[in-house]
Amino acid sequence: MQAQDGMNYAPKGKPAPVCEKGAFPFAAIGLDHGHIYGMCNGLIEAGGELKWVYDPDPAKVDKFVQMYPGVKAARSEQEVLQDPSVKLVAGAAITSERCALGMRVMSHGKDYFTDKAPFTTLAQLEQARQKVAETGFKYAVYYSERVHVESAVYAGQLIERGAIGRVLQVSGYGPHRINVPSRPDWFFNREQFGGILCDIGSHQCEQFLFYTGSKDAKVVNSQVANYNHKQFPTFEDFGDCNLVGDNGSTGYFRVDWFTPNGLSTWGDGRTIILGTDGYIELRKYVDIAREKGGGHVYLVNHEGEYHFDVKGKIGYPFFGELIMDCLNRTEIAMTQKHAFKAAELCLAAQRDAKLIEGVGHNEIQ
């Protein structure tokens, strides 16, 4: 895991196989974002067998093969897609190209697991909805800030047990370090990365839906800005949004690219969850000026005040559940409706965002 670089954040947990060896061969196609390593780590730890990798850039493939020595480098995308043994393809392509890759994967009779954000336009979302309905295959999404963070997983377990009563409001904060020299050109092109609310805001929309139990929600207000990176005219380095769920819960989130160099990790990600009988605060990656490691859960309810350090204790059940969902055609890890609703919300927030300082483009087709 790269503490200084969110683009290469790739958690590792304890192996917890849910299937026999060889029962779940999968492949990786599209290595444009470092999240592909976290996605593959999670699937391997849950019992998946990484069989193939393909990317048109040999340098990316060489790096990937060094990380996973047993994987075979394919000569073409078709070599992977035409292998009948491959059950799922994981991909972290350029954001605007993720939907098209998913269409090809599902057309070849395989489930698809993409990095977030899964789409850059509402038209892509509708295309994916139609393809899922037509084929019955999965368009799963790596919303890593919840499914690959132990404190976030534990918060869901506490809420399910009734630790804070009914959830009323979720506030999420997703600051990131920008590391301009290490970023590819597409990262700064809004047409390719989708905008800040579409991109890192997708995590926050998914968490709001999950923690509140909302099946649907509306964007009340959203705004974006390019405060400090004017050399990239269509880039956005700040955004925030207010949401209201169909059960009356509310949400607010802020995302930005202003993590200072003095922070020991790539972003001080936090979530505050208010319930009728208490509240939870997550300090996901760092407890500033106290402890560099993450995994901190703070709980206050009618019984008292509590701090839980959950590093290495909770694991990442999403990946095993996803494998079993693919094998059994169930929806335990995350329903398709939920994954798509989170995507719809972040796209709507981006489309409707008010532009601060007059820089940026907000047309979502």
mmCIF file of C-alpha atoms in Angstrom:
data_model
loop_
_atom_site.group_PDB
_atom_site.id
_atom_site.type_symbol
_atom_site.label_atom_id
_atom_site.label_comp_id
_atom_site.label_asym_id
_atom_site.label_seq_id
_atom_site.Cartn_x
_atom_site.Cartn_y
_atom_site.Cartn_z
ATOM 1 C CA MET A 1 0.000 0.000 0.000
ATOM 2 C CA GLN A 2 1.381 3.415 -0.962
ATOM 3 C CA ALA A 3 0.659 5.743 1.961
ATOM 4 C CA GLN A 4 1.602 8.844 0.010
ATOM 5 C CA ASP A 5 -0.225 8.065 -3.241
ATOM 6 C CA GLY A 6 -3.960 7.423 -3.413
ATOM 7 C CA MET A 7 -3.786 6.368 -7.048
ATOM 8 C CA ASN A 8 -1.781 3.318 -6.005
ATOM 9 C CA TYR A 9 -3.694 2.581 -2.809
ATOM 10 C CA ALA A 10 -3.928 -1.208 -2.831
ATOM 11 C CA PRO A 11 -4.771 -2.716 0.568
ATOM 12 C CA LYS A 12 -3.762 -6.246 1.437
ATOM 13 C CA GLY A 13 -5.596 -8.400 3.956
ATOM 14 C CA LYS A 14 -5.391 -11.924 5.240
ATOM 15 C CA PRO A 15 -6.216 -14.701 2.744
ATOM 16 C CA ALA A 16 -9.771 -15.887 3.300
ATOM 17 C CA PRO A 17 -10.686 -18.148 0.354
ATOM 18 C CA VAL A 18 -14.382 -18.738 -0.230
ATOM 19 C CA CYS A 19 -13.936 -21.309 -3.012
ATOM 20 C CA GLU A 20 -11.644 -24.151 -3.958
ATOM 21 C CA LYS A 21 -8.429 -23.449 -5.822
ATOM 22 C CA GLY A 22 -9.102 -22.963 -9.531
ATOM 23 C CA ALA A 23 -12.859 -22.470 -9.104
ATOM 24 C CA PHE A 24 -12.761 -18.767 -9.959
ATOM 25 C CA PRO A 25 -10.299 -17.795 -12.704
ATOM 26 C CA PHE A 26 -10.366 -14.065 -13.476
ATOM 27 C CA ALA A 27 -8.442 -11.611 -15.631
ATOM 28 C CA ALA A 28 -7.306 -8.003 -15.569
ATOM 29 C CA ILE A 29 -7.774 -5.731 -18.583
ATOM 30 C CA GLY A 30 -6.988 -2.020 -18.477
ATOM 31 C CA LEU A 31 -4.209 -0.905 -16.119
ATOM 32 C CA ASP A 32 -4.617 2.857 -16.373
ATOM 33 C CA HIS A 33 -5.350 3.343 -12.664
ATOM 34 C CA GLY A 34 -3.436 1.791 -9.781
ATOM 35 C CA HIS A 35 -6.670 0.637 -8.144
ATOM 36 C CA ILE A 36 -6.411 -2.470 -10.320
ATOM 37 C CA TYR A 37 -3.893 -3.790 -7.782
ATOM 38 C CA GLY A 38 -6.313 -3.390 -4.884
ATOM 39 C CA MET A 39 -9.051 -5.066 -6.908
ATOM 40 C CA CYS A 40 -6.834 -8.031 -7.775
ATOM 41 C CA ASN A 41 -5.453 -8.305 -4.229
ATOM 42 C CA GLY A 42 -8.977 -8.551 -2.837
ATOM 43 C CA LEU A 43 -10.075 -11.206 -5.325
ATOM 44 C CA ILE A 44 -6.919 -13.298 -4.863
ATOM 45 C CA GLU A 45 -7.209 -13.190 -1.069
ATOM 46 C CA ALA A 46 -10.807 -14.415 -1.430
ATOM 47 C CA GLY A 47 -9.740 -17.426 -3.525
ATOM 48 C CA GLY A 48 -9.740 -16.072 -7.064
ATOM 49 C CA GLU A 49 -7.063 -17.194 -9.537
ATOM 50 C CA LEU A 50 -5.562 -14.353 -11.592
ATOM 51 C CA LYS A 51 -5.049 -16.012 -14.986
ATOM 52 C CA TRP A 52 -4.578 -13.275 -17.599
ATOM 53 C CA VAL A 53 -3.585 -9.632 -17.920
ATOM 54 C CA TYR A 54 -3.855 -7.371 -20.940
ATOM 55 C CA ASP A 55 -3.068 -3.726 -21.585
ATOM 56 C CA PRO A 56 -1.800 -2.133 -24.788
ATOM 57 C CA ASP A 57 1.074 -0.544 -22.820
ATOM 58 C CA PRO A 58 3.863 -3.158 -22.332
ATOM 59 C CA ALA A 59 5.386 -1.157 -19.470
ATOM 60 C CA LYS A 60 2.167 -1.384 -17.460
ATOM 61 C CA VAL A 61 1.967 -5.120 -18.171
ATOM 62 C CA ASP A 62 5.585 -5.688 -17.118
ATOM 63 C CA LYS A 63 4.981 -3.931 -13.797
ATOM 64 C CA PHE A 64 1.814 -5.949 -13.252
ATOM 65 C CA VAL A 65 3.511 -9.272 -14.001
ATOM 66 C CA GLN A 66 6.261 -8.430 -11.511
ATOM 67 C CA MET A 67 3.585 -7.946 -8.861
ATOM 68 C CA TYR A 68 1.712 -11.146 -9.834
ATOM 69 C CA PRO A 69 4.328 -13.567 -11.225
ATOM 70 C CA GLY A 70 1.880 -16.359 -12.086
ATOM 71 C CA VAL A 71 -0.294 -14.274 -14.419
ATOM 72 C CA LYS A 72 -0.084 -14.735 -18.204
ATOM 73 C CA ALA A 73 0.380 -11.658 -20.389
ATOM 74 C CA ALA A 74 -2.123 -11.858 -23.247
ATOM 75 C CA ARG A 75 -1.249 -10.809 -26.781
ATOM 76 C CA SER A 76 -4.624 -9.134 -27.223
ATOM 77 C CA GLU A 77 -7.823 -8.353 -25.402
ATOM 78 C CA GLN A 78 -9.589 -10.985 -27.470
ATOM 79 C CA GLU A 79 -7.261 -13.697 -26.185
ATOM 80 C CA VAL A 80 -8.597 -12.990 -22.709
ATOM 81 C CA LEU A 81 -12.245 -12.530 -23.637
ATOM 82 C CA GLN A 82 -12.348 -15.723 -25.683
ATOM 83 C CA ASP A 83 -11.045 -17.882 -22.830
ATOM 84 C CA PRO A 84 -14.174 -19.707 -21.612
ATOM 85 C CA SER A 85 -12.638 -20.468 -18.219
ATOM 86 C CA VAL A 86 -12.443 -16.778 -17.220
ATOM 87 C CA LYS A 87 -15.449 -15.935 -15.089
ATOM 88 C CA LEU A 88 -14.797 -12.244 -14.417
ATOM 89 C CA VAL A 89 -12.732 -9.420 -15.862
ATOM 90 C CA ALA A 90 -11.437 -6.691 -13.553
ATOM 91 C CA GLY A 91 -10.555 -3.400 -15.183
ATOM 92 C CA ALA A 92 -9.237 0.046 -14.303
ATOM 93 C CA ALA A 93 -9.246 1.650 -17.727
ATOM 94 C CA ILE A 94 -9.398 5.401 -18.344
ATOM 95 C CA THR A 95 -12.693 6.385 -16.749
ATOM 96 C CA SER A 96 -14.456 7.366 -19.973
ATOM 97 C CA GLU A 97 -13.531 3.962 -21.480
ATOM 98 C CA ARG A 98 -14.740 1.764 -18.615
ATOM 99 C CA CYS A 99 -18.272 1.335 -19.899
ATOM 100 C CA ALA A 100 -17.161 0.270 -23.381
ATOM 101 C CA LEU A 101 -14.847 -2.339 -21.860
ATOM 102 C CA GLY A 102 -17.714 -3.619 -19.739
ATOM 103 C CA MET A 103 -19.921 -4.001 -22.809
ATOM 104 C CA ARG A 104 -17.268 -6.132 -24.489
ATOM 105 C CA VAL A 105 -16.733 -8.247 -21.382
ATOM 106 C CA MET A 106 -20.440 -8.974 -20.897
ATOM 107 C CA SER A 107 -20.885 -9.659 -24.614
ATOM 108 C CA HIS A 108 -18.349 -12.468 -24.167
ATOM 109 C CA GLY A 109 -20.329 -14.073 -21.351
ATOM 110 C CA LYS A 110 -18.356 -12.792 -18.355
ATOM 111 C CA ASP A 111 -19.014 -10.678 -15.287
ATOM 112 C CA TYR A 112 -17.300 -7.283 -15.136
ATOM 113 C CA PHE A 113 -15.662 -5.587 -12.142
ATOM 114 C CA THR A 114 -14.613 -1.996 -12.786
ATOM 115 C CA ASP A 115 -12.830 0.632 -10.789
ATOM 116 C CA LYS A 116 -14.897 3.612 -9.762
ATOM 117 C CA ALA A 117 -16.227 5.833 -11.260
ATOM 118 C CA PRO A 118 -17.946 3.283 -13.495
ATOM 119 C CA PHE A 119 -19.186 5.893 -16.014
ATOM 120 C CA THR A 120 -18.616 9.467 -17.130
ATOM 121 C CA THR A 121 -22.041 10.023 -18.718
ATOM 122 C CA LEU A 122 -25.638 9.134 -17.989
ATOM 123 C CA ALA A 123 -25.861 7.675 -21.499
ATOM 124 C CA GLN A 124 -23.176 5.121 -20.544
ATOM 125 C CA LEU A 125 -25.116 4.243 -17.395
ATOM 126 C CA GLU A 126 -28.250 3.577 -19.413
ATOM 127 C CA GLN A 127 -26.269 1.448 -21.872
ATOM 128 C CA ALA A 128 -24.928 -0.644 -18.996
ATOM 129 C CA ARG A 129 -28.380 -1.052 -17.452
ATOM 130 C CA GLN A 130 -29.679 -2.365 -20.752
ATOM 131 C CA LYS A 131 -26.719 -4.734 -21.182
ATOM 132 C CA VAL A 132 -27.128 -6.170 -17.689
ATOM 133 C CA ALA A 133 -30.846 -6.720 -18.320
ATOM 134 C CA GLU A 134 -30.090 -8.336 -21.674
ATOM 135 C CA THR A 135 -27.264 -10.646 -20.573
ATOM 136 C CA GLY A 136 -27.766 -11.219 -16.857
ATOM 137 C CA PHE A 137 -24.069 -10.565 -16.195
ATOM 138 C CA LYS A 138 -22.782 -8.298 -13.458
ATOM 139 C CA TYR A 139 -21.397 -4.795 -13.776
ATOM 140 C CA ALA A 140 -19.734 -4.651 -10.339
ATOM 141 C CA VAL A 141 -17.969 -1.518 -9.089
ATOM 142 C CA TYR A 142 -14.937 -1.100 -6.819
ATOM 143 C CA TYR A 143 -16.183 1.548 -4.387
ATOM 144 C CA SER A 144 -12.976 1.062 -2.430
ATOM 145 C CA GLU A 145 -13.432 3.762 0.216
ATOM 146 C CA ARG A 146 -16.104 1.579 1.808
ATOM 147 C CA VAL A 147 -15.514 -2.017 0.687
ATOM 148 C CA HIS A 148 -11.713 -1.947 1.063
ATOM 149 C CA VAL A 149 -11.456 0.006 4.336
ATOM 150 C CA GLU A 150 -11.847 -1.948 7.572
ATOM 151 C CA SER A 151 -13.226 0.976 9.582
ATOM 152 C CA ALA A 152 -15.914 1.518 6.951
ATOM 153 C CA VAL A 153 -16.817 -2.174 6.983
ATOM 154 C CA TYR A 154 -17.043 -2.175 10.773
ATOM 155 C CA ALA A 155 -19.256 0.917 10.764
ATOM 156 C CA GLY A 156 -21.739 -0.973 8.610
ATOM 157 C CA GLN A 157 -21.701 -3.850 11.091
ATOM 158 C CA LEU A 158 -22.301 -1.490 14.024
ATOM 159 C CA ILE A 159 -25.223 0.149 12.246
ATOM 160 C CA GLU A 160 -26.713 -3.242 11.385
ATOM 161 C CA ARG A 161 -26.574 -4.152 15.094
ATOM 162 C CA GLY A 162 -28.467 -0.966 15.992
ATOM 163 C CA ALA A 163 -25.541 0.732 17.755
ATOM 164 C CA ILE A 164 -26.719 4.241 16.820
ATOM 165 C CA GLY A 165 -30.387 3.616 15.990
ATOM 166 C CA ARG A 166 -31.785 4.809 12.677
ATOM 167 C CA VAL A 167 -29.275 6.667 10.523
ATOM 168 C CA LEU A 168 -30.343 10.258 9.883
ATOM 169 C CA GLN A 169 -27.350 11.897 8.238
ATOM 170 C CA VAL A 170 -23.999 10.979 6.682
ATOM 171 C CA SER A 171 -21.171 13.474 6.185
ATOM 172 C CA GLY A 172 -18.231 12.323 4.101
ATOM 173 C CA TYR A 173 -14.870 13.959 3.508
ATOM 174 C CA GLY A 174 -12.613 12.683 0.732
ATOM 175 C CA PRO A 175 -9.472 14.811 0.397
ATOM 176 C CA HIS A 176 -6.737 13.477 -1.879
ATOM 177 C CA ARG A 177 -3.108 14.387 -2.613
ATOM 178 C CA ILE A 178 -2.765 15.383 -6.240
ATOM 179 C CA ASN A 179 0.895 14.427 -7.004
ATOM 180 C CA VAL A 180 0.769 16.240 -10.363
ATOM 181 C CA PRO A 181 4.045 14.788 -11.789
ATOM 182 C CA SER A 182 2.855 11.201 -11.247
ATOM 183 C CA ARG A 183 -0.541 11.658 -12.878
ATOM 184 C CA PRO A 184 -1.234 10.755 -16.529
ATOM 185 C CA ASP A 185 -2.560 13.399 -18.925
ATOM 186 C CA TRP A 186 -6.068 11.914 -19.004
ATOM 187 C CA PHE A 187 -6.425 12.516 -15.271
ATOM 188 C CA PHE A 188 -6.675 16.282 -15.919
ATOM 189 C CA ASN A 189 -9.041 16.048 -18.900
ATOM 190 C CA ARG A 190 -12.616 16.345 -17.682
ATOM 191 C CA GLU A 191 -14.038 14.479 -20.672
ATOM 192 C CA GLN A 192 -11.913 11.484 -19.706
ATOM 193 C CA PHE A 193 -12.083 11.530 -15.875
ATOM 194 C CA GLY A 194 -15.652 12.798 -15.624
ATOM 195 C CA GLY A 195 -15.252 15.629 -13.114
ATOM 196 C CA ILE A 196 -14.476 15.559 -9.399
ATOM 197 C CA LEU A 197 -18.017 14.719 -8.219
ATOM 198 C CA CYS A 198 -18.242 11.908 -10.759
ATOM 199 C CA ASP A 199 -14.776 10.632 -9.866
ATOM 200 C CA ILE A 200 -14.017 10.636 -6.137
ATOM 201 C CA GLY A 201 -17.551 11.767 -5.357
ATOM 202 C CA SER A 202 -18.765 8.342 -6.477
ATOM 203 C CA HIS A 203 -17.354 6.846 -3.258
ATOM 204 C CA GLN A 204 -19.326 9.304 -1.182
ATOM 205 C CA CYS A 205 -22.616 8.712 -2.988
ATOM 206 C CA GLU A 206 -22.265 4.968 -2.487
ATOM 207 C CA GLN A 207 -21.503 5.332 1.220
ATOM 208 C CA PHE A 208 -24.507 7.604 1.723
ATOM 209 C CA LEU A 209 -26.837 5.052 0.161
ATOM 210 C CA PHE A 210 -25.281 2.170 2.101
ATOM 211 C CA TYR A 211 -25.193 3.667 5.580
ATOM 212 C CA THR A 212 -28.638 5.267 5.364
ATOM 213 C CA GLY A 213 -30.281 2.261 3.704
ATOM 214 C CA SER A 214 -31.665 4.514 0.971
ATOM 215 C CA LYS A 215 -32.832 2.831 -2.236
ATOM 216 C CA ASP A 216 -33.114 6.156 -4.046
ATOM 217 C CA ALA A 217 -31.958 9.727 -3.447
ATOM 218 C CA LYS A 218 -31.927 13.198 -4.982
ATOM 219 C CA VAL A 219 -29.165 15.739 -5.388
ATOM 220 C CA VAL A 220 -30.269 18.922 -3.638
ATOM 221 C CA ASN A 221 -27.251 21.050 -4.398
ATOM 222 C CA SER A 222 -23.742 20.580 -5.796
ATOM 223 C CA GLN A 223 -20.847 22.801 -6.784
ATOM 224 C CA VAL A 224 -17.348 22.470 -8.199
ATOM 225 C CA ALA A 225 -14.306 24.675 -8.614
ATOM 226 C CA ASN A 226 -10.805 24.803 -10.006
ATOM 227 C CA TYR A 227 -9.177 26.952 -7.374
ATOM 228 C CA ASN A 228 -5.489 26.226 -7.748
ATOM 229 C CA HIS A 229 -4.776 24.217 -10.918
ATOM 230 C CA LYS A 230 -5.573 26.666 -13.705
ATOM 231 C CA GLN A 231 -2.892 25.103 -15.905
ATOM 232 C CA PHE A 232 -5.498 22.359 -16.450
ATOM 233 C CA PRO A 233 -8.544 24.324 -17.699
ATOM 234 C CA THR A 234 -11.111 21.503 -17.449
ATOM 235 C CA PHE A 235 -9.834 20.062 -14.158
ATOM 236 C CA GLU A 236 -11.727 20.467 -10.874
ATOM 237 C CA ASP A 237 -9.910 20.417 -7.544
ATOM 238 C CA PHE A 238 -12.903 20.983 -5.229
ATOM 239 C CA GLY A 239 -16.512 19.830 -5.090
ATOM 240 C CA ASP A 240 -19.284 19.333 -2.583
ATOM 241 C CA CYS A 241 -22.855 18.064 -2.599
ATOM 242 C CA ASN A 242 -26.042 17.716 -0.532
ATOM 243 C CA LEU A 243 -28.284 14.645 -0.878
ATOM 244 C CA VAL A 244 -31.698 13.564 0.440
ATOM 245 C CA GLY A 245 -32.629 9.894 0.553
ATOM 246 C CA ASP A 246 -36.020 8.352 -0.106
ATOM 247 C CA ASN A 247 -36.293 7.530 3.608
ATOM 248 C CA GLY A 248 -35.756 11.140 4.683
ATOM 249 C CA SER A 249 -32.043 10.798 5.514
ATOM 250 C CA THR A 250 -29.689 13.545 4.401
ATOM 251 C CA GLY A 251 -26.108 13.601 3.238
ATOM 252 C CA TYR A 252 -23.287 16.022 2.644
ATOM 253 C CA PHE A 253 -19.868 15.342 1.176
ATOM 254 C CA ARG A 254 -16.789 17.291 0.227
ATOM 255 C CA VAL A 255 -14.024 16.061 -2.083
ATOM 256 C CA ASP A 256 -10.839 17.904 -2.996
ATOM 257 C CA TRP A 257 -7.231 17.685 -4.153
ATOM 258 C CA PHE A 258 -5.680 19.766 -1.364
ATOM 259 C CA THR A 259 -3.993 17.244 0.946
ATOM 260 C CA PRO A 260 -0.920 19.100 2.301
ATOM 261 C CA ASN A 261 2.514 17.576 2.086
ATOM 262 C CA GLY A 262 2.781 17.370 5.857
ATOM 263 C CA LEU A 263 0.126 14.669 6.102
ATOM 264 C CA SER A 264 1.580 11.174 6.468
ATOM 265 C CA THR A 265 -0.872 9.613 4.011
ATOM 266 C CA TRP A 266 -2.574 10.538 0.745
ATOM 267 C CA GLY A 267 -5.789 11.818 2.334
ATOM 268 C CA ASP A 268 -7.449 12.285 5.712
ATOM 269 C CA GLY A 269 -10.624 10.461 4.695
ATOM 270 C CA ARG A 270 -13.367 10.720 7.303
ATOM 271 C CA THR A 271 -17.033 9.824 7.613
ATOM 272 C CA ILE A 272 -19.450 10.961 10.321
ATOM 273 C CA ILE A 273 -22.707 9.033 10.671
ATOM 274 C CA LEU A 274 -25.479 10.474 12.852
ATOM 275 C CA GLY A 275 -28.220 8.222 14.193
ATOM 276 C CA THR A 276 -31.222 8.631 16.457
ATOM 277 C CA ASP A 277 -29.267 7.045 19.338
ATOM 278 C CA GLY A 278 -25.663 8.037 18.733
ATOM 279 C CA TYR A 279 -23.016 8.755 16.147
ATOM 280 C CA ILE A 280 -19.970 7.159 14.547
ATOM 281 C CA GLU A 281 -16.833 8.821 13.215
ATOM 282 C CA LEU A 282 -14.412 7.008 10.919
ATOM 283 C CA ARG A 283 -10.802 8.113 10.601
ATOM 284 C CA LYS A 284 -9.995 5.839 7.724
ATOM 285 C CA TYR A 285 -6.343 6.332 6.874
ATOM 286 C CA VAL A 286 -4.781 8.353 9.712
ATOM 287 C CA ASP A 287 -5.537 9.711 13.169
ATOM 288 C CA ILE A 288 -3.675 12.983 12.718
ATOM 289 C CA ALA A 289 -0.863 13.834 15.130
ATOM 290 C CA ARG A 290 -1.673 10.650 17.107
ATOM 291 C CA GLU A 291 -1.179 7.590 14.927
ATOM 292 C CA LYS A 292 -0.128 7.266 11.284
ATOM 293 C CA GLY A 293 -2.112 4.116 10.674
ATOM 294 C CA GLY A 294 -5.820 4.164 9.854
ATOM 295 C CA GLY A 295 -8.659 1.906 10.902
ATOM 296 C CA HIS A 296 -10.092 4.074 13.676
ATOM 297 C CA VAL A 297 -13.775 3.925 14.588
ATOM 298 C CA TYR A 298 -15.223 6.262 17.223
ATOM 299 C CA LEU A 299 -18.681 5.519 18.616
ATOM 300 C CA VAL A 300 -20.801 7.544 21.021
ATOM 301 C CA ASN A 301 -24.240 6.295 22.078
ATOM 302 C CA HIS A 302 -26.402 6.109 25.184
ATOM 303 C CA GLU A 303 -24.042 3.559 26.744
ATOM 304 C CA GLY A 304 -20.873 5.652 26.496
ATOM 305 C CA GLU A 305 -17.872 6.670 24.382
ATOM 306 C CA TYR A 306 -15.838 4.063 22.504
ATOM 307 C CA HIS A 307 -12.764 3.855 20.298
ATOM 308 C CA PHE A 308 -12.095 0.772 18.166
ATOM 309 C CA ASP A 309 -8.805 0.165 16.372
ATOM 310 C CA VAL A 310 -9.897 -2.335 13.712
ATOM 311 C CA LYS A 311 -6.722 -2.613 11.628
ATOM 312 C CA GLY A 312 -6.239 -6.241 10.615
ATOM 313 C CA LYS A 313 -9.273 -7.391 12.577
ATOM 314 C CA ILE A 314 -12.269 -7.035 10.250
ATOM 315 C CA GLY A 315 -11.068 -7.999 6.795
ATOM 316 C CA TYR A 316 -12.740 -7.242 3.469
ATOM 317 C CA PRO A 317 -15.758 -9.533 3.031
ATOM 318 C CA PHE A 318 -16.892 -7.804 -0.177
ATOM 319 C CA PHE A 319 -14.497 -9.767 -2.390
ATOM 320 C CA GLY A 320 -15.481 -13.212 -1.179
ATOM 321 C CA GLU A 321 -19.126 -12.235 -1.428
ATOM 322 C CA LEU A 322 -18.566 -10.991 -4.992
ATOM 323 C CA ILE A 323 -16.924 -14.268 -6.001
ATOM 324 C CA MET A 324 -19.795 -16.280 -4.537
ATOM 325 C CA ASP A 325 -22.312 -13.940 -6.199
ATOM 326 C CA CYS A 326 -20.678 -14.658 -9.551
ATOM 327 C CA LEU A 327 -20.645 -18.407 -8.929
ATOM 328 C CA ASN A 328 -24.171 -18.593 -7.468
ATOM 329 C CA ARG A 329 -25.799 -15.681 -9.372
ATOM 330 C CA THR A 330 -26.765 -13.973 -6.107
ATOM 331 C CA GLU A 331 -26.435 -10.353 -4.927
ATOM 332 C CA ILE A 332 -24.917 -10.435 -1.455
ATOM 333 C CA ALA A 333 -21.828 -8.239 -1.955
ATOM 334 C CA MET A 334 -23.741 -5.360 -3.568
ATOM 335 C CA THR A 335 -26.908 -5.291 -5.610
ATOM 336 C CA GLN A 336 -26.741 -4.094 -9.192
ATOM 337 C CA LYS A 337 -29.376 -1.463 -8.432
ATOM 338 C CA HIS A 338 -27.266 -0.083 -5.593
ATOM 339 C CA ALA A 339 -24.082 0.098 -7.690
ATOM 340 C CA PHE A 340 -25.916 1.849 -10.512
ATOM 341 C CA LYS A 341 -27.842 4.207 -8.205
ATOM 342 C CA ALA A 342 -24.582 5.442 -6.661
ATOM 343 C CA ALA A 343 -23.262 6.048 -10.175
ATOM 344 C CA GLU A 344 -26.447 7.864 -11.162
ATOM 345 C CA LEU A 345 -26.188 10.177 -8.150
ATOM 346 C CA CYS A 346 -22.589 11.187 -8.767
ATOM 347 C CA LEU A 347 -23.331 11.821 -12.457
ATOM 348 C CA ALA A 348 -26.376 13.927 -11.563
ATOM 349 C CA ALA A 349 -24.350 15.864 -8.986
ATOM 350 C CA GLN A 350 -21.694 16.543 -11.623
ATOM 351 C CA ARG A 351 -24.222 17.504 -14.287
ATOM 352 C CA ASP A 352 -26.071 19.936 -12.020
ATOM 353 C CA ALA A 353 -23.064 21.389 -10.209
ATOM 354 C CA LYS A 354 -22.751 25.151 -9.989
ATOM 355 C CA LEU A 355 -19.368 26.312 -11.158
ATOM 356 C CA ILE A 356 -17.338 28.459 -8.783
ATOM 357 C CA GLU A 357 -14.779 30.889 -10.253
ATOM 358 C CA GLY A 358 -16.045 30.307 -13.793
ATOM 359 C CA VAL A 359 -13.697 27.507 -14.798
ATOM 360 C CA GLY A 360 -14.824 24.063 -15.966
ATOM 361 C CA HIS A 361 -17.421 22.269 -18.037
ATOM 362 C CA ASN A 362 -20.487 20.538 -16.609
ATOM 363 C CA GLU A 363 -22.236 18.962 -19.567
ATOM 364 C CA ILE A 364 -23.081 15.325 -18.797
ATOM 365 C CA GLN A 365 -24.780 13.762 -21.787
#
